[in-house]
CSV table of C-alpha atoms in Angstrom, one decimal:
chain,number,residue,atom,x,y,z
Q,1,MET,CA,27.7,-15.4,36.9
Q,2,LEU,CA,27.6,-15.2,33.1
Q,3,ARG,CA,30.9,-14.5,31.4
Q,4,ALA,CA,31.6,-12.1,28.5
Q,5,LEU,CA,34.8,-11.9,26.3
Q,6,VAL,CA,35.5,-8.4,25.0
Q,7,ALA,CA,38.1,-8.1,22.2
Q,8,ASP,CA,39.4,-4.8,20.9
Q,9,ASP,CA,42.9,-3.4,20.4
Q,10,ASP,CA,41.8,0.0,21.7
Q,11,GLY,CA,42.0,0.1,25.5
Q,12,THR,CA,39.6,3.0,25.7
Q,13,VAL,CA,36.9,1.1,23.8
Q,14,ARG,CA,37.5,-2.1,25.9
Q,15,ARG,CA,37.0,-0.2,29.1
Q,16,ALA,CA,33.9,1.5,27.7
Q,17,VAL,CA,32.4,-1.8,26.8
Q,18,HIS,CA,33.3,-3.2,30.2
Q,19,ARG,CA,31.5,-0.4,31.9
Q,20,ALA,CA,28.5,-0.7,29.6
Q,21,LEU,CA,28.2,-4.4,30.5
Q,22,ALA,CA,28.6,-4.0,34.2
Q,23,PRO,CA,24.8,-3.4,34.9
Q,24,LEU,CA,24.1,-6.7,33.2
Q,25,ALA,CA,26.0,-8.6,36.0
Q,26,LEU,CA,28.5,-10.1,33.6
Q,27,ASP,CA,32.0,-11.2,34.5
Q,28,VAL,CA,34.0,-9.5,31.7
Q,29,THR,CA,37.3,-10.7,30.4
Q,30,GLU,CA,39.3,-8.3,28.1
Q,31,SER,CA,41.6,-9.3,25.2
Q,32,GLU,CA,43.7,-6.6,23.5
Q,33,ASN,CA,43.9,-8.4,20.1
Q,34,GLY,CA,42.3,-11.1,18.1
Q,35,GLN,CA,45.0,-13.7,18.7
Q,36,GLN,CA,44.6,-13.4,22.5
Q,37,ALA,CA,40.8,-13.7,22.2
Q,38,ILE,CA,41.2,-16.9,20.1
Q,39,ALA,CA,43.5,-18.4,22.7
Q,40,ARG,CA,41.0,-17.7,25.4
Q,41,LEU,CA,38.1,-19.2,23.4
Q,42,GLY,CA,40.2,-22.4,23.2
Q,43,CYS,CA,40.5,-22.8,27.0
Q,44,GLU,CA,37.8,-20.8,28.7
Q,45,ARG,CA,34.0,-20.9,28.5
Q,46,PHE,CA,32.1,-17.7,27.6
Q,47,ASP,CA,28.4,-16.9,27.3
Q,48,VAL,CA,28.8,-14.0,24.9
Q,49,VAL,CA,31.6,-12.5,22.8
Q,50,VAL,CA,31.9,-8.8,21.9
Q,51,SER,CA,34.6,-8.3,19.3
Q,52,ASP,CA,36.0,-5.5,17.1
Q,53,LEU,CA,36.4,-6.3,13.4
Q,54,ALA,CA,39.8,-4.5,12.7
Q,55,MET,CA,42.4,-5.9,15.1
Q,56,PRO,CA,46.1,-6.8,14.8
Q,57,LEU,CA,47.4,-10.4,14.7
Q,58,ALA,CA,43.9,-11.8,14.1
Q,59,ASP,CA,40.8,-9.8,13.1
Q,60,GLY,CA,37.2,-10.1,14.2
Q,61,PHE,CA,36.4,-12.6,11.4
Q,62,ALA,CA,39.0,-15.0,12.9
Q,63,VAL,CA,37.6,-14.5,16.4
Q,64,LEU,CA,34.1,-15.2,15.0
Q,65,GLN,CA,35.3,-18.4,13.3
Q,66,ALA,CA,37.1,-19.5,16.5
Q,67,ALA,CA,33.9,-18.9,18.5
Q,68,ARG,CA,31.8,-20.9,16.0
Q,69,THR,CA,34.4,-23.8,16.1
Q,70,GLU,CA,35.2,-23.9,19.8
Q,71,GLN,CA,31.9,-22.7,21.4
Q,72,PRO,CA,29.2,-22.9,18.7
Q,73,ARG,CA,26.4,-22.0,21.1
Q,74,THR,CA,28.2,-18.7,22.2
Q,75,PRO,CA,26.8,-15.7,20.3
Q,76,VAL,CA,29.2,-13.0,18.9
Q,77,VAL,CA,28.3,-9.3,18.8
Q,78,ILE,CA,30.5,-7.4,16.4
Q,79,LEU,CA,31.8,-3.8,17.0
Q,80,THR,CA,32.4,-1.9,13.8
Q,81,GLY,CA,33.2,1.5,12.5
Q,82,SER,CA,30.5,3.3,10.6
Q,83,GLY,CA,32.4,3.1,7.4
Q,84,THR,CA,32.7,-0.7,7.3
Q,85,MET,CA,29.2,-1.8,6.5
Q,86,PRO,CA,30.2,-4.4,3.8
Q,87,GLU,CA,32.4,-6.1,6.3
Q,88,CYS,CA,29.6,-6.0,8.9
Q,89,VAL,CA,27.3,-7.6,6.4
Q,90,ARG,CA,29.9,-10.3,5.8
Q,91,ALA,CA,30.2,-10.9,9.5
Q,92,MET,CA,26.4,-11.4,9.9
Q,93,ARG,CA,26.3,-13.8,7.0
Q,94,ALA,CA,29.3,-15.7,8.6
Q,95,GLY,CA,27.2,-16.2,11.8
Q,96,ALA,CA,27.6,-13.1,14.0
Q,97,PHE,CA,24.5,-12.6,16.2
Q,98,ASP,CA,24.4,-8.8,15.8
Q,99,PHE,CA,26.6,-5.7,15.2
Q,100,VAL,CA,26.9,-2.4,16.9
Q,101,CYS,CA,28.5,0.7,15.3
Q,102,LYS,CA,31.2,2.7,17.0
Q,103,PRO,CA,31.0,5.1,18.7
Q,104,PHE,CA,28.3,3.0,20.3
Q,105,ARG,CA,25.4,4.0,22.5
Q,106,VAL,CA,25.4,2.2,25.8
Q,107,ALA,CA,21.7,1.3,25.6
Q,108,VAL,CA,22.2,-0.1,22.1
Q,109,LEU,CA,25.1,-2.3,23.1
Q,110,GLN,CA,23.3,-3.5,26.2
Q,111,ALA,CA,20.2,-4.4,24.2
Q,112,ALA,CA,22.3,-6.4,21.7
Q,113,VAL,CA,24.1,-8.3,24.4
Q,114,GLN,CA,20.9,-9.1,26.3
Q,115,ALA,CA,19.3,-10.4,23.1
Q,116,ALA,CA,22.4,-12.6,22.5
Q,117,LEU,CA,22.3,-14.0,26.0
Q,118,LYS,CA,18.6,-14.8,25.7
Q,119,ALA,CA,19.3,-16.6,22.4
Q,120,ARG,CA,22.0,-18.7,24.2
Q,121,SER,CA,19.6,-19.4,27.1
Q,122,ASP,CA,16.9,-20.6,24.7
Q,123,LEU,CA,19.5,-22.9,23.0
Q,124,ARG,CA,20.5,-24.3,26.4
Q,125,SER,CA,16.9,-25.0,27.4
Q,126,GLU,CA,16.5,-27.1,24.2
Q,127,THR,CA,19.5,-29.3,24.9
Q,128,GLY,CA,18.6,-32.9,25.1
Q,129,LYS,CA,15.2,-32.5,23.6
Q,130,ASP,CA,14.0,-34.2,20.5
Q,131,GLN,CA,14.7,-31.7,17.7
Q,132,ARG,CA,11.3,-32.6,16.1
Q,133,THR,CA,9.6,-31.7,19.3
Q,134,ILE,CA,11.4,-28.3,19.4
Q,135,LYS,CA,10.3,-27.5,15.9
Q,136,ASN,CA,6.8,-28.7,16.4
Q,137,ALA,CA,6.5,-26.3,19.3
Q,138,HIS,CA,6.4,-23.5,16.8
Q,139,SER,CA,3.3,-25.2,15.4
Q,140,GLN,CA,2.0,-22.8,12.7
Q,141,PRO,CA,2.6,-24.6,9.3
Q,142,ASP,CA,4.9,-22.9,6.8
Q,143,LEU,CA,2.8,-23.3,3.6
Q,144,TRP,CA,5.6,-22.1,1.4
Q,145,LEU,CA,7.8,-25.1,2.4
Q,146,GLY,CA,7.8,-28.4,0.7
Q,147,ASN,CA,10.1,-31.0,-0.9
Q,148,ALA,CA,11.3,-28.9,-3.9
Q,149,PRO,CA,15.1,-28.0,-3.7
Q,150,ALA,CA,14.3,-24.2,-3.8
Q,151,ALA,CA,12.0,-24.5,-0.8
Q,152,GLY,CA,14.4,-26.7,1.1
Q,153,LEU,CA,17.2,-24.2,0.7
Q,154,LEU,CA,15.0,-21.4,1.9
Q,155,LYS,CA,14.0,-23.4,5.0
Q,156,GLU,CA,17.6,-24.0,5.8
Q,157,MET,CA,18.5,-20.3,5.5
Q,158,ILE,CA,15.6,-19.3,7.7
Q,159,GLU,CA,16.6,-21.7,10.5
Q,160,ARG,CA,20.2,-20.4,10.4
Q,161,VAL,CA,19.2,-16.7,10.3
Q,162,ALA,CA,16.4,-16.8,12.8
Q,163,ALA,CA,18.8,-17.4,15.8
Q,164,THR,CA,20.7,-14.2,15.0
Q,165,ASN,CA,19.6,-10.6,15.3
Q,166,ALA,CA,20.5,-9.9,11.7
Q,167,THR,CA,18.3,-7.5,9.6
Q,168,VAL,CA,16.7,-9.5,6.8
Q,169,LEU,CA,15.4,-8.4,3.4
Q,170,ILE,CA,12.9,-10.9,1.8
Q,171,THR,CA,12.3,-10.6,-1.9
Q,172,GLY,CA,10.0,-12.5,-4.2
Q,173,GLU,CA,7.0,-12.1,-6.5
Q,174,THR,CA,3.6,-11.2,-5.3
Q,175,GLY,CA,1.8,-14.1,-3.6
Q,176,THR,CA,4.9,-16.3,-2.9
Q,177,GLY,CA,4.6,-16.1,0.9
Q,178,LYS,CA,7.0,-13.5,2.0
Q,179,GLU,CA,4.9,-12.7,5.0
Q,180,LEU,CA,5.1,-16.4,6.1
Q,181,VAL,CA,8.9,-16.2,5.9
Q,182,ALA,CA,8.8,-13.2,8.2
Q,183,SER,CA,6.5,-14.9,10.6
Q,184,SER,CA,8.8,-18.0,10.6
Q,185,LEU,CA,11.9,-15.9,11.3
Q,186,HIS,CA,10.1,-14.4,14.3
Q,187,ARG,CA,8.6,-17.6,15.6
Q,188,LEU,CA,12.0,-19.5,15.4
Q,189,SER,CA,13.9,-16.7,17.0
Q,190,PRO,CA,14.8,-15.9,20.6
Q,191,ARG,CA,12.2,-13.1,20.2
Q,192,ALA,CA,9.3,-15.5,19.7
Q,193,ASP,CA,7.7,-14.4,23.0
Q,194,GLY,CA,7.7,-10.8,21.9
Q,195,PRO,CA,5.4,-9.0,19.4
Q,196,LEU,CA,5.4,-9.4,15.7
Q,197,VAL,CA,4.4,-6.0,14.4
Q,198,VAL,CA,3.5,-5.9,10.7
Q,199,VAL,CA,3.4,-2.6,8.7
Q,200,ASN,CA,2.4,-2.6,5.0
Q,201,CYS,CA,4.2,0.4,3.6
Q,202,GLY,CA,2.1,0.3,0.5
Q,203,SER,CA,-1.3,0.3,2.1
Q,204,ILE,CA,-1.0,3.3,4.5
Q,205,PRO,CA,-1.6,6.8,3.0
Q,206,GLU,CA,1.6,8.8,2.7
Q,207,GLY,CA,0.3,11.5,5.1
Q,208,LEU,CA,-0.2,8.9,7.9
Q,209,ILE,CA,2.7,6.5,7.6
Q,210,GLU,CA,5.2,8.7,9.4
Q,211,SER,CA,3.0,8.8,12.5
Q,212,GLU,CA,2.2,5.1,12.1
Q,213,LEU,CA,5.9,4.2,12.1
Q,214,PHE,CA,7.6,6.7,14.4
Q,215,GLY,CA,4.7,7.8,16.6
Q,216,HIS,CA,3.8,11.4,17.7
Q,217,VAL,CA,3.2,13.5,20.8
Q,218,LYS,CA,0.0,15.2,21.6
Q,219,GLY,CA,-0.5,18.3,19.6
Q,220,ALA,CA,2.3,17.5,17.1
Q,221,PHE,CA,-0.1,18.3,14.2
Q,222,THR,CA,-3.8,19.0,13.6
Q,223,GLY,CA,-5.8,16.0,14.8
Q,224,ALA,CA,-3.1,14.7,17.1
Q,225,THR,CA,-5.4,14.8,20.2
Q,226,GLY,CA,-3.3,12.3,22.0
Q,227,PRO,CA,0.2,10.7,21.9
Q,228,ARG,CA,0.9,7.6,19.7
Q,229,LEU,CA,3.6,5.1,20.5
Q,230,GLY,CA,4.4,4.2,16.9
Q,231,ARG,CA,4.9,0.7,15.4
Q,232,MET,CA,8.7,0.8,16.0
Q,233,ARG,CA,8.3,1.0,19.8
Q,234,GLU,CA,5.3,-1.3,19.8
Q,235,ALA,CA,7.7,-4.0,18.4
Q,236,ASP,CA,10.2,-3.6,21.2
Q,237,GLY,CA,11.5,-7.0,22.2
Q,238,GLY,CA,10.1,-8.6,19.1
Q,239,THR,CA,10.2,-8.2,15.3
Q,240,LEU,CA,9.1,-5.2,13.1
Q,241,PHE,CA,8.1,-6.5,9.6
Q,242,LEU,CA,8.1,-3.7,7.0
Q,243,ASP,CA,6.2,-5.2,4.1
Q,244,GLU,CA,6.4,-3.6,0.6
Q,245,ILE,CA,9.4,-1.5,1.8
Q,246,GLY,CA,9.9,-0.3,-1.8
Q,247,GLU,CA,6.8,1.8,-1.5
Q,248,LEU,CA,8.2,3.9,1.4
Q,249,PRO,CA,8.6,7.6,0.3
Q,250,LEU,CA,12.2,8.9,0.0
Q,251,PRO,CA,11.9,11.4,3.0
Q,252,LEU,CA,10.8,8.5,5.2
Q,253,GLN,CA,13.6,6.3,4.0
Q,254,THR,CA,16.0,8.9,5.5
Q,255,ARG,CA,14.2,8.7,8.9
Q,256,LEU,CA,14.1,4.9,8.8
Q,257,LEU,CA,17.8,4.7,8.0
Q,258,ARG,CA,18.6,6.8,11.1
Q,259,VAL,CA,16.5,4.5,13.3
Q,260,VAL,CA,18.1,1.3,11.9
Q,261,GLN,CA,21.6,2.8,12.4
Q,262,GLU,CA,21.1,4.5,15.8
Q,263,ARG,CA,18.4,2.2,17.2
Q,264,GLU,CA,16.6,5.2,18.5
Q,265,VAL,CA,13.4,6.9,17.4
Q,266,THR,CA,12.1,10.3,18.1
Q,267,PRO,CA,8.3,10.7,17.8
Q,268,ILE,CA,6.9,13.5,15.6
Q,269,GLY,CA,6.8,16.7,17.6
Q,270,GLY,CA,8.9,15.2,20.4
Q,271,ASP,CA,12.4,16.0,21.6
Q,272,THR,CA,13.2,12.8,23.4
Q,273,ALA,CA,14.8,9.8,21.6
Q,274,HIS,CA,13.6,6.3,22.6
Q,275,LEU,CA,15.6,3.1,22.3
Q,276,VAL,CA,14.3,0.7,19.7
Q,277,THR,CA,15.0,-3.0,20.5
Q,278,ALA,CA,13.0,-4.6,17.7
Q,279,ARG,CA,14.6,-6.7,15.0
Q,280,PHE,CA,14.0,-5.3,11.4
Q,281,VAL,CA,12.7,-7.6,8.7
Q,282,ALA,CA,11.7,-6.0,5.4
Q,283,ALA,CA,10.1,-7.5,2.2
Q,284,THR,CA,9.4,-6.3,-1.3
Q,285,ASN,CA,8.4,-7.6,-4.8
Q,286,ARG,CA,10.3,-4.8,-6.4
Q,287,ASP,CA,13.9,-4.7,-7.7
Q,288,LEU,CA,15.4,-2.4,-5.0
Q,289,GLU,CA,18.9,-2.4,-6.7
Q,290,ALA,CA,17.2,-1.0,-9.9
Q,291,MET,CA,15.4,1.5,-7.8
Q,292,VAL,CA,18.7,2.6,-6.2
Q,293,ALA,CA,20.1,3.1,-9.7
Q,294,GLN,CA,17.1,5.2,-10.6
Q,295,GLY,CA,17.4,7.3,-7.4
Q,296,ARG,CA,14.1,6.1,-6.0
Q,297,PHE,CA,15.5,4.1,-3.1
Q,298,ARG,CA,18.4,5.1,-0.8
Q,299,GLN,CA,21.5,3.0,-1.4
Q,300,ASP,CA,22.6,3.3,2.3
Q,301,LEU,CA,19.2,2.1,3.5
Q,302,PHE,CA,19.3,-0.8,1.0
Q,303,PHE,CA,22.7,-1.9,2.4
Q,304,ARG,CA,21.3,-1.7,6.0
Q,305,LEU,CA,18.3,-3.8,5.2
Q,306,ASN,CA,20.0,-6.3,2.9
Q,307,VAL,CA,22.3,-7.7,5.6
Q,308,VAL,CA,20.8,-11.2,5.0
Q,309,PRO,CA,18.9,-11.5,1.7
Q,310,LEU,CA,16.2,-14.3,1.4
Q,311,THR,CA,14.5,-14.9,-1.9
Q,312,VAL,CA,11.2,-16.8,-1.9
Q,313,PRO,CA,10.9,-18.9,-5.1
Q,314,PRO,CA,7.8,-18.6,-7.3
Q,315,LEU,CA,5.4,-21.5,-7.5
Q,316,ARG,CA,6.4,-22.4,-11.0
Q,317,GLU,CA,9.9,-23.2,-9.7
Q,318,ARG,CA,8.6,-25.7,-7.2
Q,319,ARG,CA,5.9,-27.6,-9.1
Q,320,ASP,CA,6.6,-30.7,-7.1
Q,321,ASP,CA,5.2,-28.9,-4.0
Q,322,ILE,CA,1.8,-28.1,-5.7
Q,323,PRO,CA,0.1,-31.4,-4.5
Q,324,LEU,CA,1.2,-30.8,-0.9
Q,325,LEU,CA,0.0,-27.2,-1.0
Q,326,ALA,CA,-3.2,-28.0,-2.8
Q,327,ASN,CA,-4.2,-30.8,-0.4
Q,328,HIS,CA,-3.5,-28.6,2.6
Q,329,PHE,CA,-5.6,-25.8,1.2
Q,330,LEU,CA,-8.3,-28.4,0.4
Q,331,GLY,CA,-8.3,-29.7,4.0
Q,332,ARG,CA,-8.6,-26.2,5.3
Q,333,ALA,CA,-11.4,-25.3,3.0
Q,334,ALA,CA,-13.4,-28.4,4.1
Q,335,VAL,CA,-13.0,-27.3,7.7
Q,336,LYS,CA,-14.2,-23.8,7.0
Q,337,THR,CA,-17.3,-25.0,5.1
Q,338,ALA,CA,-17.9,-27.8,7.6
Q,339,GLY,CA,-18.2,-30.2,4.7
Q,340,ALA,CA,-17.1,-33.7,4.0
Q,341,PRO,CA,-13.4,-34.4,3.1
Q,342,LEU,CA,-12.7,-33.6,-0.5
Q,343,THR,CA,-10.2,-35.1,-2.9
Q,344,ILE,CA,-8.5,-33.9,-6.1
Q,345,SER,CA,-8.5,-36.2,-9.1
Q,346,ALA,CA,-5.2,-37.1,-10.7
Q,347,GLU,CA,-6.1,-35.3,-13.9
Q,348,ALA,CA,-6.9,-32.1,-12.0
Q,349,MET,CA,-3.7,-32.3,-10.0
Q,350,ALA,CA,-1.7,-32.7,-13.2
Q,351,ALA,CA,-3.4,-29.7,-14.6
Q,352,LEU,CA,-2.5,-27.7,-11.5
Q,353,GLN,CA,1.1,-28.7,-11.9
Q,354,GLU,CA,1.3,-27.7,-15.5
Q,355,TYR,CA,-0.1,-24.2,-14.9
Q,356,ALA,CA,2.3,-21.2,-14.8
Q,357,TRP,CA,0.8,-19.7,-11.6
Q,358,PRO,CA,1.5,-15.9,-12.1
Q,359,GLY,CA,-0.3,-15.3,-8.8
Q,360,ASN,CA,1.8,-18.0,-7.0
Q,361,VAL,CA,0.7,-19.7,-3.8
Q,362,ARG,CA,-2.0,-17.1,-3.1
Q,363,GLN,CA,-3.6,-17.8,-6.4
Q,364,LEU,CA,-3.5,-21.5,-5.8
Q,365,GLU,CA,-5.1,-21.1,-2.4
Q,366,ASN,CA,-7.9,-18.9,-3.8
Q,367,LEU,CA,-8.5,-21.4,-6.6
Q,368,ILE,CA,-8.8,-24.4,-4.3
Q,369,GLN,CA,-11.2,-22.5,-2.0
Q,370,ARG,CA,-13.4,-21.6,-4.9
Q,371,ALA,CA,-13.4,-25.2,-6.3
Q,372,ALA,CA,-14.2,-26.6,-2.8
Q,373,ILE,CA,-17.2,-24.3,-2.4
Q,374,LEU,CA,-18.6,-25.2,-5.9
Q,375,ASP,CA,-17.9,-28.9,-5.8
Q,376,ARG,CA,-20.9,-31.2,-5.7
Q,377,ASP,CA,-19.5,-34.8,-5.7
Q,378,GLY,CA,-16.6,-34.7,-3.2
Q,379,THR,CA,-13.9,-34.8,-5.9
Q,380,ILE,CA,-12.4,-31.8,-7.6
Q,381,ASP,CA,-11.7,-32.7,-11.2
Q,382,VAL,CA,-10.7,-30.7,-14.3
Q,383,ASN,CA,-14.2,-29.6,-14.9
Q,384,ASP,CA,-14.3,-27.9,-11.5
Q,385,LEU,CA,-11.2,-25.8,-12.4
Q,386,PRO,CA,-11.4,-22.4,-14.2
Q,387,GLU,CA,-11.6,-22.4,-18.0
Q,388,GLY,CA,-7.9,-22.1,-18.5
Q,389,PHE,CA,-7.3,-25.5,-16.8
Q,390,ARG,CA,-10.1,-27.6,-18.3
Q,391,THR,CA,-8.8,-28.6,-21.7
Q,392,ASP,CA,-5.0,-28.7,-21.0
Q,393,LEU,CA,-4.7,-32.4,-20.1
Q,394,SER,CA,-7.9,-34.4,-19.8
Q,395,ALA,CA,-9.4,-33.4,-23.1
Q,396,MET,CA,-6.0,-33.7,-24.9
Q,397,ALA,CA,-5.4,-37.1,-23.5
Q,398,SER,CA,-8.9,-38.3,-24.6
Q,399,GLN,CA,-8.2,-36.8,-28.0
Q,400,VAL,CA,-5.0,-38.8,-28.4
Q,401,VAL,CA,-6.6,-42.1,-27.3
Q,402,ASP,CA,-9.6,-41.5,-29.6
Q,403,GLU,CA,-7.4,-40.8,-32.6
Q,404,ALA,CA,-5.3,-43.9,-31.9
Q,405,ALA,CA,-8.5,-46.0,-32.2
Q,406,GLY,CA,-7.0,-49.0,-30.5
Q,407,ALA,CA,-3.6,-48.8,-32.2
Q,408,ARG,CA,-0.3,-48.3,-30.4
Q,409,ILE,CA,0.1,-44.8,-28.8
Q,410,ASP,CA,3.4,-43.0,-29.2
Q,411,LEU,CA,3.8,-41.6,-25.7
Q,412,GLY,CA,6.8,-39.4,-26.5
Q,413,GLN,CA,4.9,-37.8,-29.4
Q,414,ALA,CA,1.8,-37.3,-27.2
Q,415,VAL,CA,3.9,-35.6,-24.4
Q,416,ALA,CA,5.5,-33.4,-27.0
Q,417,GLN,CA,2.1,-32.4,-28.3
Q,418,PHE,CA,0.9,-31.6,-24.8
Q,419,GLU,CA,4.0,-29.4,-24.3
Q,420,TRP,CA,3.6,-27.6,-27.5
Q,421,THR,CA,0.0,-26.8,-26.8
Q,422,ILE,CA,0.9,-25.4,-23.4
Q,423,ILE,CA,3.7,-23.3,-25.0
Q,424,GLN,CA,1.3,-21.9,-27.6
Q,425,LYS,CA,-1.3,-20.9,-24.9
Q,426,THR,CA,1.4,-19.2,-22.9
Q,427,LEU,CA,2.7,-17.3,-25.9
Q,428,ARG,CA,-0.8,-16.1,-26.6
Q,429,ALA,CA,-1.3,-15.1,-23.0
Q,430,THR,CA,1.9,-13.0,-23.2
Q,431,ALA,CA,1.1,-11.5,-26.7
Q,432,GLY,CA,4.1,-13.4,-28.1
Q,433,ASN,CA,6.6,-12.0,-25.6
Q,434,GLN,CA,9.1,-14.9,-25.4
Q,435,SER,CA,10.9,-13.6,-22.3
Q,436,LYS,CA,7.6,-13.4,-20.4
Q,437,ALA,CA,6.4,-16.8,-21.7
Q,438,ALA,CA,9.7,-18.4,-20.7
Q,439,ALA,CA,9.4,-16.9,-17.2
Q,440,LEU,CA,5.9,-18.2,-16.8
Q,441,LEU,CA,6.9,-21.6,-18.0
Q,442,GLY,CA,9.9,-21.7,-15.6
Q,443,ILE,CA,12.4,-22.3,-18.4
Q,444,ALA,CA,15.2,-20.3,-20.0
Q,445,ARG,CA,14.3,-18.1,-23.0
Q,446,THR,CA,16.9,-20.0,-25.1
Q,447,THR,CA,15.2,-23.3,-24.2
Q,448,LEU,CA,11.8,-21.9,-25.3
Q,449,ILE,CA,13.3,-20.6,-28.6
Q,450,ASP,CA,14.7,-24.1,-29.3
Q,451,LYS,CA,11.4,-25.7,-28.7
Q,452,ILE,CA,9.7,-23.2,-31.0
Q,453,LYS,CA,12.3,-23.9,-33.7
Q,454,ARG,CA,11.7,-27.6,-33.5
Q,455,GLN,CA,8.0,-27.1,-34.3
Q,456,ARG,CA,8.7,-25.1,-37.5
């Protein structure tokens, strides 16, 4: 029989949790304070821990730390009062599997514990296997990953967060690959066998998105000729990815907040609430904190969604990954066109790495596809790239060599000339806006100003 440790200084709550877990066939051990729970973790084995945050002698954070130290494969579900959201966020970031607000609903607590037990079971089944084999089993390539430090940090965060049930908010510019991050979170999680349901909050008409998310009963409104389950219930047992969450109208933000808090949804026109067991992952390219300050996004919803924030870096901050990405896209383009393998010349690759990429990875993918279709000799060179890429490097290099006329070339001066030309073009593209130009170049504004001063 699987074992559960329940820690809470309120005997009424402990007994309520004990009763709630009884249908799950768990052997439940109760601890009346954090210190007692920590002592048990040091000498007994448990499959799941349910712990209150505020307890005497040792709080829930101490219990969480003890569980991670003594029994790192044992998931911890946190019980918390409705007014302790910041502490709950802190617990999730410290490694808690999930949290449930008190007074809790039995079905919500049971769903959280069952998900935690499944996560532990998945970890056990992987014991002894080659870790590379485990990761390769998830197969689909993560094109936003690479060798750049920013991408490596993001990969590490995803692998840590995926095993929990934490709500995640993914931020980043358009085209950086936020949807791939959401897909990886799902694929690497204990919910991988469940559905990944994607809702683009910005592409669904405002009059339809409520029904799309929450569902409706037959006759709820004109045109509702039959019932609709809704995306939230369709995602049960899996992950609900709310893309472009910043586009969600304020009235629907209120409804979404209630679902995220209560884990229950009532369809339009219905009077029966249904349990929602999906994990919530949201994404946006907007500054939600600024929108909160402007009254355009609910602060309480922002806190609920931003339990674990993940930021996807723009392509200009990971230029070393451009060859990896470009060659991958090139190989995929060759497969689609059933053509011979293609290559990218060194000059063309250098031009790609120098570019600012305002459209990020998506822009790079589209450019490579276009170049592959139009290529005639099996090699993509600078002349196969759009006009903005053609003269940046190859023509400039030829000009320097021609002007030297066999004499010694000052490489440092040539590199400085290349850099200044790129800065000038970027400033023209931004109408002289130094802040925008610095952002496109991936440098600080003060650094750009210093480079400009040196040219005067």
